[in-house]
PDB file of C-alpha atoms in Angstrom:
ATOM      1  CA  MET D   1      95.335 160.821 142.835  1.00  0.00           C
ATOM      2  CA  ARG D   2      92.286 160.815 140.565  1.00  0.00           C
ATOM      3  CA  PHE D   3      89.054 158.909 141.197  1.00  0.00           C
ATOM      4  CA  ALA D   4      86.764 157.372 138.570  1.00  0.00           C
ATOM      5  CA  ILE D   5      83.166 157.471 139.809  1.00  0.00           C
ATOM      6  CA  LEU D   6      80.776 154.884 138.351  1.00  0.00           C
ATOM      7  CA  SER D   7      77.087 154.440 139.117  1.00  0.00           C
ATOM      8  CA  ASP D   8      74.007 152.487 138.083  1.00  0.00           C
ATOM      9  CA  ILE D   9      75.796 149.759 136.140  1.00  0.00           C
ATOM     10  CA  HIS D  10      72.609 147.673 136.180  1.00  0.00           C
ATOM     11  CA  ALA D  11      73.990 144.294 135.120  1.00  0.00           C
ATOM     12  CA  ASN D  12      75.440 145.690 131.889  1.00  0.00           C
ATOM     13  CA  CYS D  13      78.872 144.072 131.879  1.00  0.00           C
ATOM     14  CA  ASP D  14      79.650 145.239 128.334  1.00  0.00           C
ATOM     15  CA  ALA D  15      79.199 148.878 129.323  1.00  0.00           C
ATOM     16  CA  LEU D  16      81.226 148.305 132.492  1.00  0.00           C
ATOM     17  CA  GLY D  17      84.048 146.669 130.547  1.00  0.00           C
ATOM     18  CA  ALA D  18      84.168 149.581 128.111  1.00  0.00           C
ATOM     19  CA  VAL D  19      84.293 152.097 130.964  1.00  0.00           C
ATOM     20  CA  LEU D  20      87.054 150.227 132.801  1.00  0.00           C
ATOM     21  CA  ALA D  21      89.123 150.124 129.608  1.00  0.00           C
ATOM     22  CA  ASP D  22      88.636 153.877 129.168  1.00  0.00           C
ATOM     23  CA  VAL D  23      89.563 154.525 132.801  1.00  0.00           C
ATOM     24  CA  ASN D  24      92.729 152.472 132.336  1.00  0.00           C
ATOM     25  CA  ARG D  25      93.689 154.416 129.206  1.00  0.00           C
ATOM     26  CA  GLN D  26      93.400 157.647 131.164  1.00  0.00           C
ATOM     27  CA  GLY D  27      95.583 156.346 133.969  1.00  0.00           C
ATOM     28  CA  VAL D  28      93.010 156.965 136.703  1.00  0.00           C
ATOM     29  CA  GLN D  29      94.254 155.374 139.904  1.00  0.00           C
ATOM     30  CA  VAL D  30      91.088 154.563 141.884  1.00  0.00           C
ATOM     31  CA  VAL D  31      87.643 153.366 140.776  1.00  0.00           C
ATOM     32  CA  VAL D  32      84.556 153.370 143.011  1.00  0.00           C
ATOM     33  CA  HIS D  33      80.900 152.621 142.292  1.00  0.00           C
ATOM     34  CA  LEU D  34      77.713 154.135 143.710  1.00  0.00           C
ATOM     35  CA  GLY D  35      75.465 151.086 143.650  1.00  0.00           C
ATOM     36  CA  ASP D  36      72.687 149.589 141.561  1.00  0.00           C
ATOM     37  CA  VAL D  37      75.125 147.036 140.246  1.00  0.00           C
ATOM     38  CA  VAL D  38      72.262 144.745 139.203  1.00  0.00           C
ATOM     39  CA  GLY D  39      68.705 145.136 137.908  1.00  0.00           C
ATOM     40  CA  TYR D  40      67.134 145.931 134.525  1.00  0.00           C
ATOM     41  CA  ASN D  41      69.731 144.149 132.355  1.00  0.00           C
ATOM     42  CA  THR D  42      70.516 140.440 132.371  1.00  0.00           C
ATOM     43  CA  ARG D  43      74.266 140.041 132.910  1.00  0.00           C
ATOM     44  CA  PRO D  44      74.435 140.390 136.697  1.00  0.00           C
ATOM     45  CA  ARG D  45      76.894 137.594 137.402  1.00  0.00           C
ATOM     46  CA  GLU D  46      79.379 138.783 134.773  1.00  0.00           C
ATOM     47  CA  THR D  47      79.070 142.327 136.100  1.00  0.00           C
ATOM     48  CA  LEU D  48      79.713 141.259 139.677  1.00  0.00           C
ATOM     49  CA  ALA D  49      82.687 139.183 138.533  1.00  0.00           C
ATOM     50  CA  LEU D  50      84.231 142.246 136.864  1.00  0.00           C
ATOM     51  CA  LEU D  51      83.817 144.362 139.973  1.00  0.00           C
ATOM     52  CA  ARG D  52      85.412 141.692 142.134  1.00  0.00           C
ATOM     53  CA  GLU D  53      88.187 141.019 139.634  1.00  0.00           C
ATOM     54  CA  HIS D  54      89.170 144.694 139.696  1.00  0.00           C
ATOM     55  CA  ALA D  55      88.607 145.004 143.471  1.00  0.00           C
ATOM     56  CA  ILE D  56      86.300 147.998 142.969  1.00  0.00           C
ATOM     57  CA  ALA D  57      84.876 149.332 146.215  1.00  0.00           C
ATOM     58  CA  GLY D  58      81.386 150.765 146.314  1.00  0.00           C
ATOM     59  CA  VAL D  59      78.033 151.136 148.034  1.00  0.00           C
ATOM     60  CA  ARG D  60      74.673 149.437 147.746  1.00  0.00           C
ATOM     61  CA  GLY D  61      71.765 150.751 145.699  1.00  0.00           C
ATOM     62  CA  ASN D  62      68.049 150.064 145.885  1.00  0.00           C
ATOM     63  CA  HIS D  63      68.165 147.460 143.086  1.00  0.00           C
ATOM     64  CA  ASP D  64      70.976 145.620 144.868  1.00  0.00           C
ATOM     65  CA  LEU D  65      68.844 145.482 148.007  1.00  0.00           C
ATOM     66  CA  MET D  66      65.791 144.340 146.043  1.00  0.00           C
ATOM     67  CA  ALA D  67      67.820 141.566 144.407  1.00  0.00           C
ATOM     68  CA  ILE D  68      68.663 140.056 147.804  1.00  0.00           C
ATOM     69  CA  GLY D  69      65.224 140.608 149.313  1.00  0.00           C
ATOM     70  CA  LYS D  70      66.148 143.547 151.556  1.00  0.00           C
ATOM     71  CA  LEU D  71      63.744 145.928 149.797  1.00  0.00           C
ATOM     72  CA  PRO D  72      60.393 145.134 148.151  1.00  0.00           C
ATOM     73  CA  ALA D  73      60.472 145.111 144.362  1.00  0.00           C
ATOM     74  CA  ASP D  74      57.040 146.724 144.043  1.00  0.00           C
ATOM     75  CA  GLN D  75      58.625 150.191 143.929  1.00  0.00           C
ATOM     76  CA  CYS D  76      59.735 149.365 140.355  1.00  0.00           C
ATOM     77  CA  GLY D  77      57.662 149.397 137.213  1.00  0.00           C
ATOM     78  CA  PRO D  78      56.628 146.115 135.546  1.00  0.00           C
ATOM     79  CA  VAL D  79      59.885 145.666 133.604  1.00  0.00           C
ATOM     80  CA  GLY D  80      62.009 146.472 136.635  1.00  0.00           C
ATOM     81  CA  ARG D  81      60.078 143.979 138.775  1.00  0.00           C
ATOM     82  CA  LYS D  82      60.442 141.301 136.120  1.00  0.00           C
ATOM     83  CA  ALA D  83      64.178 141.939 135.890  1.00  0.00           C
ATOM     84  CA  ILE D  84      64.577 141.699 139.674  1.00  0.00           C
ATOM     85  CA  SER D  85      62.616 138.438 139.741  1.00  0.00           C
ATOM     86  CA  TRP D  86      64.844 137.018 136.994  1.00  0.00           C
ATOM     87  CA  THR D  87      67.996 138.269 138.727  1.00  0.00           C
ATOM     88  CA  ARG D  88      67.089 136.588 142.014  1.00  0.00           C
ATOM     89  CA  LYS D  89      66.935 133.234 140.228  1.00  0.00           C
ATOM     90  CA  VAL D  90      70.431 133.426 138.727  1.00  0.00           C
ATOM     91  CA  LEU D  91      72.505 134.989 141.511  1.00  0.00           C
ATOM     92  CA  THR D  92      74.691 132.559 143.428  1.00  0.00           C
ATOM     93  CA  GLU D  93      75.148 132.581 147.182  1.00  0.00           C
ATOM     94  CA  SER D  94      78.517 134.258 146.634  1.00  0.00           C
ATOM     95  CA  ASP D  95      76.885 136.948 144.485  1.00  0.00           C
ATOM     96  CA  CYS D  96      74.269 137.619 147.152  1.00  0.00           C
ATOM     97  CA  ASP D  97      76.942 137.747 149.844  1.00  0.00           C
ATOM     98  CA  TYR D  98      78.828 140.360 147.829  1.00  0.00           C
ATOM     99  CA  LEU D  99      75.729 142.529 147.405  1.00  0.00           C
ATOM    100  CA  ALA D 100      74.861 142.149 151.088  1.00  0.00           C
ATOM    101  CA  SER D 101      78.386 143.226 152.042  1.00  0.00           C
ATOM    102  CA  LEU D 102      78.142 146.580 150.264  1.00  0.00           C
ATOM    103  CA  PRO D 103      77.917 149.474 152.759  1.00  0.00           C
ATOM    104  CA  ALA D 104      75.323 152.246 152.697  1.00  0.00           C
ATOM    105  CA  GLU D 105      78.049 154.869 152.391  1.00  0.00           C
ATOM    106  CA  LEU D 106      81.768 154.936 151.643  1.00  0.00           C
ATOM    107  CA  ARG D 107      84.074 157.669 152.897  1.00  0.00           C
ATOM    108  CA  LEU D 108      87.116 158.641 150.874  1.00  0.00           C
ATOM    109  CA  ALA D 109      90.085 160.629 152.145  1.00  0.00           C
ATOM    110  CA  GLY D 110      89.904 164.364 151.621  1.00  0.00           C
ATOM    111  CA  GLY D 111      86.305 164.973 152.681  1.00  0.00           C
ATOM    112  CA  MET D 112      84.555 162.851 150.037  1.00  0.00           C
ATOM    113  CA  LEU D 113      81.538 160.588 150.533  1.00  0.00           C
ATOM    114  CA  CYS D 114      79.906 158.025 148.226  1.00  0.00           C
ATOM    115  CA  VAL D 115      76.195 157.178 148.539  1.00  0.00           C
ATOM    116  CA  HIS D 116      73.654 155.784 146.115  1.00  0.00           C
ATOM    117  CA  SER D 117      71.162 158.625 146.477  1.00  0.00           C
ATOM    118  CA  ALA D 118      70.775 160.366 149.837  1.00  0.00           C
ATOM    119  CA  LEU D 119      72.469 159.504 153.113  1.00  0.00           C
ATOM    120  CA  GLY D 120      70.652 156.523 154.624  1.00  0.00           C
ATOM    121  CA  ASP D 121      68.042 156.413 151.840  1.00  0.00           C
ATOM    122  CA  PRO D 122      68.898 154.679 148.531  1.00  0.00           C
ATOM    123  CA  VAL D 123      65.384 155.194 147.155  1.00  0.00           C
ATOM    124  CA  VAL D 124      64.712 158.948 147.392  1.00  0.00           C
ATOM    125  CA  ARG D 125      65.504 160.989 144.276  1.00  0.00           C
ATOM    126  CA  LEU D 126      67.320 164.283 144.750  1.00  0.00           C
ATOM    127  CA  HIS D 127      65.747 166.629 142.193  1.00  0.00           C
ATOM    128  CA  SER D 128      64.834 170.033 143.577  1.00  0.00           C
ATOM    129  CA  ARG D 129      67.109 172.815 144.770  1.00  0.00           C
ATOM    130  CA  GLU D 130      65.467 172.538 148.189  1.00  0.00           C
ATOM    131  CA  GLN D 131      66.283 168.824 148.396  1.00  0.00           C
ATOM    132  CA  PHE D 132      69.950 169.428 147.619  1.00  0.00           C
ATOM    133  CA  ALA D 133      70.178 172.255 150.158  1.00  0.00           C
ATOM    134  CA  GLU D 134      68.571 170.085 152.839  1.00  0.00           C
ATOM    135  CA  GLU D 135      70.794 167.106 152.015  1.00  0.00           C
ATOM    136  CA  ALA D 136      73.910 169.293 152.176  1.00  0.00           C
ATOM    137  CA  GLU D 137      72.932 170.345 155.703  1.00  0.00           C
ATOM    138  CA  VAL D 138      72.303 166.717 156.697  1.00  0.00           C
ATOM    139  CA  LEU D 139      75.733 165.740 155.388  1.00  0.00           C
ATOM    140  CA  ARG D 140      77.463 168.649 157.139  1.00  0.00           C
ATOM    141  CA  GLN D 141      75.929 167.490 160.411  1.00  0.00           C
ATOM    142  CA  PHE D 142      76.893 163.890 159.625  1.00  0.00           C
ATOM    143  CA  ASP D 143      80.533 164.874 159.098  1.00  0.00           C
ATOM    144  CA  ALA D 144      81.739 168.473 159.251  1.00  0.00           C
ATOM    145  CA  GLU D 145      84.794 167.553 157.165  1.00  0.00           C
ATOM    146  CA  LEU D 146      82.759 166.505 154.119  1.00  0.00           C
ATOM    147  CA  ARG D 147      83.042 168.712 151.047  1.00  0.00           C
ATOM    148  CA  VAL D 148      82.010 166.472 148.128  1.00  0.00           C
ATOM    149  CA  CYS D 149      79.237 163.878 147.867  1.00  0.00           C
ATOM    150  CA  PHE D 150      79.133 161.477 144.921  1.00  0.00           C
ATOM    151  CA  THR D 151      75.554 160.374 144.319  1.00  0.00           C
ATOM    152  CA  GLY D 152      73.784 158.395 141.588  1.00  0.00           C
ATOM    153  CA  HIS D 153      70.288 156.878 141.298  1.00  0.00           C
ATOM    154  CA  THR D 154      68.764 159.353 138.808  1.00  0.00           C
ATOM    155  CA  HIS D 155      70.875 158.096 135.860  1.00  0.00           C
ATOM    156  CA  LEU D 156      71.486 161.728 134.883  1.00  0.00           C
ATOM    157  CA  ALA D 157      74.922 163.337 135.146  1.00  0.00           C
ATOM    158  CA  GLN D 158      74.991 166.669 136.921  1.00  0.00           C
ATOM    159  CA  LEU D 159      76.877 168.871 139.356  1.00  0.00           C
ATOM    160  CA  VAL D 160      75.307 170.866 142.193  1.00  0.00           C
ATOM    161  CA  GLU D 161      77.091 173.313 144.510  1.00  0.00           C
ATOM    162  CA  VAL D 162      75.425 174.435 147.746  1.00  0.00           C
ATOM    163  CA  GLY D 163      76.394 177.431 149.886  1.00  0.00           C
ATOM    164  CA  PRO D 164      74.992 178.821 153.155  1.00  0.00           C
ATOM    165  CA  SER D 165      72.092 180.463 151.323  1.00  0.00           C
ATOM    166  CA  GLY D 166      71.195 177.482 149.124  1.00  0.00           C
ATOM    167  CA  VAL D 167      72.152 176.190 145.682  1.00  0.00           C
ATOM    168  CA  LEU D 168      74.870 178.343 144.103  1.00  0.00           C
ATOM    169  CA  ARG D 169      75.356 176.514 140.835  1.00  0.00           C
ATOM    170  CA  ARG D 170      73.692 173.614 139.068  1.00  0.00           C
ATOM    171  CA  ALA D 171      74.751 172.227 135.726  1.00  0.00           C
ATOM    172  CA  PRO D 172      74.410 169.121 133.580  1.00  0.00           C
ATOM    173  CA  ALA D 173      77.546 167.181 132.638  1.00  0.00           C
ATOM    174  CA  ALA D 174      80.156 169.912 132.164  1.00  0.00           C
ATOM    175  CA  ASP D 175      83.836 169.758 133.080  1.00  0.00           C
ATOM    176  CA  MET D 176      84.674 172.342 135.730  1.00  0.00           C
ATOM    177  CA  GLU D 177      86.466 173.064 138.986  1.00  0.00           C
ATOM    178  CA  LEU D 178      84.383 172.814 142.128  1.00  0.00           C
ATOM    179  CA  ASP D 179      83.980 175.850 144.361  1.00  0.00           C
ATOM    180  CA  PRO D 180      86.231 175.218 147.409  1.00  0.00           C
ATOM    181  CA  GLU D 181      83.788 177.099 149.650  1.00  0.00           C
ATOM    182  CA  ALA D 182      80.701 175.146 148.551  1.00  0.00           C
ATOM    183  CA  PHE D 183      79.346 171.717 149.409  1.00  0.00           C
ATOM    184  CA  CYS D 184      79.320 169.841 146.112  1.00  0.00           C
ATOM    185  CA  PHE D 185      77.226 166.979 144.753  1.00  0.00           C
ATOM    186  CA  VAL D 186      78.521 165.089 141.708  1.00  0.00           C
ATOM    187  CA  ASN D 187      76.302 162.612 139.846  1.00  0.00           C
ATOM    188  CA  PRO D 188      78.316 160.716 137.197  1.00  0.00           C
ATOM    189  CA  GLY D 189      75.275 159.459 135.300  1.00  0.00           C
ATOM    190  CA  SER D 190      74.690 155.782 134.557  1.00  0.00           C
ATOM    191  CA  VAL D 191      77.127 153.231 133.170  1.00  0.00           C
ATOM    192  CA  GLY D 192      74.529 150.706 132.080  1.00  0.00           C
ATOM    193  CA  GLN D 193      71.174 152.505 131.808  1.00  0.00           C
ATOM    194  CA  PRO D 194      71.535 156.211 130.860  1.00  0.00           C
ATOM    195  CA  ARG D 195      68.356 158.299 130.796  1.00  0.00           C
ATOM    196  CA  ASP D 196      69.512 161.334 128.859  1.00  0.00           C
ATOM    197  CA  GLY D 197      68.849 159.960 125.374  1.00  0.00           C
ATOM    198  CA  ASP D 198      72.484 158.885 124.858  1.00  0.00           C
ATOM    199  CA  GLU D 199      73.067 155.131 125.092  1.00  0.00           C
ATOM    200  CA  ARG D 200      76.824 155.484 125.667  1.00  0.00           C
ATOM    201  CA  ALA D 201      78.074 154.531 129.119  1.00  0.00           C
ATOM    202  CA  ALA D 202      78.586 157.505 131.444  1.00  0.00           C
ATOM    203  CA  TYR D 203      81.023 158.085 134.297  1.00  0.00           C
ATOM    204  CA  ALA D 204      82.973 160.902 135.946  1.00  0.00           C
ATOM    205  CA  VAL D 205      86.554 161.542 137.048  1.00  0.00           C
ATOM    206  CA  PHE D 206      87.430 163.710 140.046  1.00  0.00           C
ATOM    207  CA  ASP D 207      90.838 165.097 141.000  1.00  0.00           C
ATOM    208  CA  PRO D 208      90.737 166.208 144.660  1.00  0.00           C
ATOM    209  CA  ASP D 209      94.022 168.106 144.312  1.00  0.00           C
ATOM    210  CA  THR D 210      92.641 170.463 141.665  1.00  0.00           C
ATOM    211  CA  ARG D 211      88.938 169.910 142.567  1.00  0.00           C
ATOM    212  CA  ARG D 212      88.286 169.391 138.868  1.00  0.00           C
ATOM    213  CA  VAL D 213      85.509 167.057 137.755  1.00  0.00           C
ATOM    214  CA  SER D 214      85.198 165.747 134.205  1.00  0.00           C
ATOM    215  CA  PHE D 215      82.332 163.776 132.684  1.00  0.00           C
ATOM    216  CA  HIS D 216      82.929 161.023 130.150  1.00  0.00           C
ATOM    217  CA  ARG D 217      80.923 158.942 127.654  1.00  0.00           C
ATOM    218  CA  VAL D 218      82.104 155.625 126.223  1.00  0.00           C
ATOM    219  CA  ALA D 219      80.661 153.881 123.179  1.00  0.00           C
ATOM    220  CA  TYR D 220      80.154 150.103 123.164  1.00  0.00           C
ATOM    221  CA  ASP D 221      77.922 147.567 121.402  1.00  0.00           C
ATOM    222  CA  ALA D 222      74.665 148.334 123.190  1.00  0.00           C
ATOM    223  CA  ARG D 223      72.723 146.067 120.826  1.00  0.00           C
ATOM    224  CA  ARG D 224      74.347 143.024 122.406  1.00  0.00           C
ATOM    225  CA  ILE D 225      72.876 143.580 125.863  1.00  0.00           C
ATOM    226  CA  MET D 226      69.504 144.355 124.284  1.00  0.00           C
ATOM    227  CA  ARG D 227      69.585 140.988 122.489  1.00  0.00           C
ATOM    228  CA  ASP D 228      70.575 139.229 125.710  1.00  0.00           C
ATOM    229  CA  ASN D 229      67.716 140.909 127.549  1.00  0.00           C
ATOM    230  CA  ALA D 230      65.187 140.007 124.865  1.00  0.00           C
ATOM    231  CA  ARG D 231      66.253 136.353 124.880  1.00  0.00           C
ATOM    232  CA  ARG D 232      65.539 136.288 128.601  1.00  0.00           C
ATOM    233  CA  GLY D 233      62.161 137.978 128.227  1.00  0.00           C
ATOM    234  CA  ILE D 234      63.283 141.395 129.517  1.00  0.00           C
ATOM    235  CA  LYS D 235      62.337 143.992 126.921  1.00  0.00           C
ATOM    236  CA  ILE D 236      64.579 146.845 127.912  1.00  0.00           C
ATOM    237  CA  GLY D 237      67.680 148.492 126.484  1.00  0.00           C
ATOM    238  CA  PRO D 238      70.461 150.767 127.693  1.00  0.00           C
ATOM    239  CA  ARG D 239      68.622 153.976 126.771  1.00  0.00           C
ATOM    240  CA  THR D 240      65.442 154.497 128.792  1.00  0.00           C
ATOM    241  CA  GLY D 241      63.342 157.148 130.439  1.00  0.00           C
ATOM    242  CA  ALA D 242      61.346 160.167 129.374  1.00  0.00           C
ATOM    243  CA  THR D 243      64.210 162.615 129.328  1.00  0.00           C
ATOM    244  CA  GLY D 244      62.793 165.899 128.138  1.00  0.00           C
ATOM    245  CA  SER D 245      60.492 166.879 130.989  1.00  0.00           C
ATOM    246  CA  LEU D 246      62.796 165.460 133.647  1.00  0.00           C
ATOM    247  CA  LEU D 247      65.838 167.335 132.374  1.00  0.00           C
ATOM    248  CA  ALA D 248      63.775 170.500 132.236  1.00  0.00           C
ATOM    249  CA  ARG D 249      62.747 170.059 135.870  1.00  0.00           C
ATOM    250  CA  LEU D 250      66.344 169.431 136.870  1.00  0.00           C
ATOM    251  CA  PHE D 251      67.865 172.480 135.268  1.00  0.00           C
ATOM    252  CA  ASP D 252      65.142 175.079 134.699  1.00  0.00           C
ATOM    253  CA  ALA D 253      65.883 176.785 138.017  1.00  0.00           C
ATOM    254  CA  ALA D 254      69.660 176.644 137.741  1.00  0.00           C
ATOM    255  CA  PRO D 255      71.411 179.991 138.288  1.00  0.00           C
TER     256      PRO D 255
END
């Protein structure tokens, strides 16, 4: 059974629809999301409806918590705060109930765990080799059976493998088989708000039988969500972030 891993949809229902169509074409059996369903973009209700229509399980992200008042919005920049304020005004009680029902973590059979960022902390960003090594130890203590952690939040697809002595391998989005002896982190990138300079929606597929992970990009009409955002006074598009220096920091120490 293969799993499609989606993260950081950020109220971009067009990107989500394109990804779900691509997942269906590939015959992937299970879809899960890693949170930040809302925020930034301005189609939150349509996005939530798609997730519920397809019965997609997932976890909560920091933007989901901000949208229902469980985290302060001041951790965002000005555009992010404005988007959260707008989102709070349009969500229905049912939408808020759905977001509130999302768990902090989701365990999958076969030693797999889904979180938004780090265990118990949807805000911290895992960047450094030391952070990944420390988080791997935390997760091993949390559940000795865990072997793979799916994590989002940074909007950048990558794979990190951790052994007893620290990080063994770190790579951007590249299809490969995971080391069966390592603890592995897989970040699928962002469906609705990529930060690698490529506006196409990003997601990953994992096959636990072969331990093979593949990263995918899906084109869609990104101009449409940008127009919707602009009409609602949110000047943001699906391609954001200063990518160069961040990517360098992520991968400059990779073995």
